[in-house]
Amino acid sequence: MESMQLTAELREASNKGAAREIRRNGKIPAVLYGEGDPKAVSVDAKDWATRFKHVSGNMIVTLKVAGAEHHVLIKDMQEDILSGRVNHIDFYAIHAGQKLHTQVPIHLEGTPMGVREGGILEQKIETLEIICLPKDLPSVFTVDVSKLAVGESIHVGALDIPDTVELRVDPTLTVAIVSHAKASADETGEGAEGVEEADAGVESAAGESAE
């Protein structure tokens, strides 16, 4: 389970103009949900950019607000497409005995035998939807693909999932597969020559017919 520390300041719930002013002052407007009424807060933009370069939906953050600590998930984050700057964050408070419904990323580990034989490794799904208590939340599911031969695959049902984690996806879904490589350049060349020969035959026949 990932856990990070972050300090936030309370702010007045405001309009878009005030939010732009907050950003100009080097902060990111945010909202904390799940602790009674939503709380308008802000976090330091430099602190966020330095310590939260890689953010996932299953990352638990200890958010400190006005002397109180809240364990939260990052439920939504608005980014500027061009600059990559974060414009707004939604935090959702979680509680020790309350189960989470979230997504956990899948990481493929190892080089498949089939890739060494010329195959191509394809990852079909990037995350798994799960339900579990906060203390049991995995940071990532690591899947060993080193033994996969060409044409072989790994399905969700074959993964080593802890008993404390409930999967919310079809166990028959393919996680990764080693596919056959596409036709080689030589084969493509032969095919092209065959087309050229066929075209030449058509042109010859057309010429004879015209005579």
CSV table of C-alpha atoms in Angstrom, one decimal, residues 9-204:
chain,number,residue,atom,x,y,z
A,9,GLU,CA,-4.8,24.8,3.6
A,10,LEU,CA,-8.4,25.6,4.0
A,11,ARG,CA,-9.7,28.1,1.5
A,12,GLU,CA,-13.0,29.9,0.9
A,13,ALA,CA,-15.2,28.0,-1.6
A,14,SER,CA,-14.9,30.3,-4.6
A,15,ASN,CA,-15.6,31.0,-8.2
A,16,LYS,CA,-13.3,30.4,-11.2
A,17,GLY,CA,-11.7,33.8,-10.9
A,18,ALA,CA,-10.6,33.2,-7.3
A,19,ALA,CA,-9.3,29.7,-8.3
A,20,ARG,CA,-7.2,31.4,-11.0
A,21,GLU,CA,-5.8,33.7,-8.3
A,22,ILE,CA,-4.9,30.7,-6.1
A,23,ARG,CA,-3.0,29.2,-9.0
A,24,ARG,CA,-1.1,32.5,-9.6
A,25,ASN,CA,0.0,32.3,-6.0
A,26,GLY,CA,1.6,29.0,-6.6
A,27,LYS,CA,-1.1,26.7,-5.2
A,28,ILE,CA,-3.5,24.2,-6.6
A,29,PRO,CA,-7.2,24.5,-5.6
A,30,ALA,CA,-8.7,21.2,-4.4
A,31,VAL,CA,-11.7,19.7,-2.6
A,32,LEU,CA,-11.8,17.1,0.2
A,33,TYR,CA,-14.9,14.8,0.1
A,34,GLY,CA,-16.1,12.1,2.4
A,35,GLU,CA,-15.7,14.1,5.7
A,36,GLY,CA,-19.1,15.6,6.1
A,37,ASP,CA,-19.6,18.6,3.8
A,38,PRO,CA,-17.0,19.0,1.1
A,39,LYS,CA,-14.1,21.1,2.2
A,40,ALA,CA,-12.4,23.6,-0.2
A,41,VAL,CA,-8.6,23.4,0.3
A,42,SER,CA,-5.4,24.2,-1.6
A,43,VAL,CA,-2.0,22.5,-1.8
A,44,ASP,CA,1.4,23.9,-2.7
A,45,ALA,CA,2.0,23.4,-6.5
A,46,LYS,CA,5.8,23.0,-6.2
A,47,ASP,CA,5.5,20.5,-3.4
A,48,TRP,CA,2.9,18.5,-5.4
A,49,ALA,CA,5.1,18.6,-8.6
A,50,THR,CA,8.2,17.4,-6.7
A,51,ARG,CA,6.7,14.6,-4.7
A,52,PHE,CA,3.7,13.4,-6.8
A,53,LYS,CA,5.3,12.9,-10.2
A,54,HIS,CA,3.5,9.5,-10.6
A,55,VAL,CA,-0.1,9.5,-9.3
A,56,SER,CA,-2.5,6.5,-9.3
A,57,GLY,CA,-6.0,6.0,-8.1
A,58,ASN,CA,-4.9,3.5,-5.5
A,59,MET,CA,-2.4,5.8,-3.8
A,60,ILE,CA,-3.3,6.6,-0.2
A,61,VAL,CA,-2.3,10.1,0.9
A,62,THR,CA,-2.2,11.4,4.5
A,63,LEU,CA,-3.6,14.9,4.0
A,64,LYS,CA,-3.0,17.3,6.8
A,65,VAL,CA,-5.6,20.1,7.1
A,66,ALA,CA,-5.9,22.5,9.9
A,67,GLY,CA,-4.1,20.2,12.4
A,68,ALA,CA,-6.1,17.1,11.4
A,69,GLU,CA,-5.0,14.2,9.4
A,70,HIS,CA,-7.2,12.5,6.7
A,71,HIS,CA,-6.4,9.4,4.8
A,72,VAL,CA,-7.5,10.1,1.2
A,73,LEU,CA,-7.5,8.8,-2.3
A,74,ILE,CA,-7.0,11.0,-5.3
A,75,LYS,CA,-10.3,10.5,-7.1
A,76,ASP,CA,-9.9,13.1,-9.9
A,77,MET,CA,-7.1,15.4,-11.2
A,78,GLN,CA,-7.5,18.1,-13.9
A,79,GLU,CA,-4.3,18.8,-15.9
A,80,ASP,CA,-3.5,21.3,-18.5
A,81,ILE,CA,-2.8,19.2,-21.6
A,82,LEU,CA,-0.1,21.5,-23.0
A,83,SER,CA,1.8,22.5,-19.9
A,84,GLY,CA,1.1,19.4,-17.8
A,85,ARG,CA,0.3,21.7,-14.9
A,86,VAL,CA,-2.3,20.4,-12.4
A,87,ASN,CA,-5.3,22.8,-12.2
A,88,HIS,CA,-7.5,21.0,-9.7
A,89,ILE,CA,-7.6,17.9,-7.4
A,90,ASP,CA,-10.4,16.0,-5.8
A,91,PHE,CA,-9.5,14.1,-2.6
A,92,TYR,CA,-11.8,11.4,-1.1
A,93,ALA,CA,-11.5,10.5,2.5
A,94,ILE,CA,-11.3,6.8,3.4
A,95,HIS,CA,-11.8,5.1,6.8
A,96,ALA,CA,-10.1,2.0,8.3
A,97,GLY,CA,-13.2,-0.2,8.3
A,98,GLN,CA,-14.7,1.0,5.1
A,99,LYS,CA,-13.9,-1.0,1.9
A,100,LEU,CA,-12.5,0.7,-1.2
A,101,HIS,CA,-13.7,0.2,-4.7
A,102,THR,CA,-10.8,1.2,-6.9
A,103,GLN,CA,-8.3,0.3,-9.7
A,104,VAL,CA,-4.8,-1.2,-9.2
A,105,PRO,CA,-2.3,-1.1,-12.0
A,106,ILE,CA,-0.8,-4.3,-13.6
A,107,HIS,CA,3.0,-4.5,-14.1
A,108,LEU,CA,4.4,-7.2,-16.4
A,109,GLU,CA,7.8,-8.6,-15.2
A,110,GLY,CA,10.3,-10.6,-17.2
A,111,THR,CA,11.0,-11.2,-20.9
A,112,PRO,CA,8.8,-14.0,-22.3
A,113,MET,CA,10.5,-17.0,-24.0
A,114,GLY,CA,8.3,-16.4,-27.0
A,115,VAL,CA,9.7,-12.9,-27.5
A,116,ARG,CA,13.2,-14.4,-27.7
A,117,GLU,CA,11.8,-16.6,-30.5
A,118,GLY,CA,10.4,-13.7,-32.4
A,119,GLY,CA,7.0,-13.2,-30.9
A,120,ILE,CA,5.5,-10.0,-29.6
A,121,LEU,CA,4.3,-9.4,-26.0
A,122,GLU,CA,1.0,-7.6,-25.8
A,123,GLN,CA,-0.6,-6.3,-22.6
A,124,LYS,CA,-4.3,-6.4,-23.0
A,125,ILE,CA,-5.4,-4.7,-19.7
A,126,GLU,CA,-3.6,-2.1,-17.7
A,127,THR,CA,-5.5,-2.2,-14.4
A,128,LEU,CA,-7.7,-4.5,-12.2
A,129,GLU,CA,-10.9,-3.3,-10.6
A,130,ILE,CA,-11.0,-4.5,-7.0
A,131,ILE,CA,-12.7,-4.1,-3.6
A,132,CYS,CA,-10.7,-4.3,-0.3
A,133,LEU,CA,-10.0,-2.6,3.0
A,134,PRO,CA,-7.5,0.3,3.0
A,135,LYS,CA,-4.9,-1.7,4.9
A,136,ASP,CA,-5.1,-4.5,2.2
A,137,LEU,CA,-4.8,-2.2,-0.8
A,138,PRO,CA,-2.0,-3.4,-3.2
A,139,SER,CA,0.2,-0.8,-4.8
A,140,VAL,CA,0.5,-2.9,-8.0
A,141,PHE,CA,-0.1,-6.4,-9.3
A,142,THR,CA,3.1,-7.8,-10.7
A,143,VAL,CA,2.7,-10.6,-13.3
A,144,ASP,CA,5.6,-12.8,-14.3
A,145,VAL,CA,5.4,-13.4,-18.1
A,146,SER,CA,8.9,-14.9,-18.5
A,147,LYS,CA,7.6,-18.4,-19.2
A,148,LEU,CA,5.1,-17.5,-22.0
A,149,ALA,CA,5.8,-19.1,-25.3
A,150,VAL,CA,4.5,-17.8,-28.7
A,151,GLY,CA,0.7,-18.2,-28.7
A,152,GLU,CA,0.4,-18.5,-24.9
A,153,SER,CA,-1.4,-16.0,-22.6
A,154,ILE,CA,-2.1,-15.2,-19.0
A,155,HIS,CA,-5.7,-14.6,-17.8
A,156,VAL,CA,-7.0,-12.7,-14.8
A,157,GLY,CA,-8.1,-16.0,-13.1
A,158,ALA,CA,-4.5,-17.2,-13.1
A,159,LEU,CA,-3.1,-14.3,-11.1
A,160,ASP,CA,-2.0,-14.6,-7.5
A,161,ILE,CA,-4.6,-12.3,-5.8
A,162,PRO,CA,-4.7,-12.1,-1.9
A,163,ASP,CA,-7.7,-13.5,-0.2
A,164,THR,CA,-8.3,-10.1,1.3
A,165,VAL,CA,-8.9,-8.6,-2.2
A,166,GLU,CA,-12.1,-9.1,-4.2
A,167,LEU,CA,-11.7,-8.9,-8.0
A,168,ARG,CA,-14.5,-7.1,-9.9
A,169,VAL,CA,-13.5,-8.2,-13.4
A,170,ASP,CA,-14.1,-11.2,-15.5
A,171,PRO,CA,-11.5,-13.9,-14.6
A,172,THR,CA,-11.4,-15.0,-18.3
A,173,LEU,CA,-10.0,-11.7,-19.4
A,174,THR,CA,-6.6,-11.8,-21.0
A,175,VAL,CA,-3.9,-9.9,-19.2
A,176,ALA,CA,-1.0,-10.5,-21.6
A,177,ILE,CA,-0.3,-12.7,-24.6
A,178,VAL,CA,2.7,-13.4,-26.8
A,179,SER,CA,1.5,-13.1,-30.4
A,180,HIS,CA,3.1,-14.3,-33.6
A,181,ALA,CA,5.2,-11.7,-35.3
A,182,LYS,CA,3.8,-10.1,-38.5
A,183,ALA,CA,5.0,-11.3,-41.9
A,184,SER,CA,8.7,-10.6,-42.4
A,185,ALA,CA,10.0,-8.1,-44.9
A,186,ASP,CA,11.1,-11.0,-47.2
A,187,GLU,CA,7.6,-12.4,-47.2
A,188,THR,CA,6.2,-8.9,-47.9
A,189,GLY,CA,8.6,-8.5,-50.8
A,190,GLU,CA,7.6,-11.8,-52.3
A,191,GLY,CA,4.0,-10.8,-52.1
A,192,ALA,CA,4.8,-7.5,-53.8
A,193,GLU,CA,6.6,-9.3,-56.6
A,194,GLY,CA,3.7,-11.6,-57.1
A,195,VAL,CA,1.4,-8.6,-57.5
A,196,GLU,CA,3.8,-7.0,-60.0
A,197,GLU,CA,3.9,-10.2,-62.0
A,198,ALA,CA,0.1,-10.3,-62.0
A,199,ASP,CA,-0.2,-6.7,-63.1
A,200,ALA,CA,2.3,-7.4,-65.9
A,201,GLY,CA,0.2,-10.3,-67.1
A,202,VAL,CA,-3.0,-8.1,-67.1
A,203,GLU,CA,-1.2,-5.4,-69.1
A,204,SER,CA,0.1,-8.0,-71.6
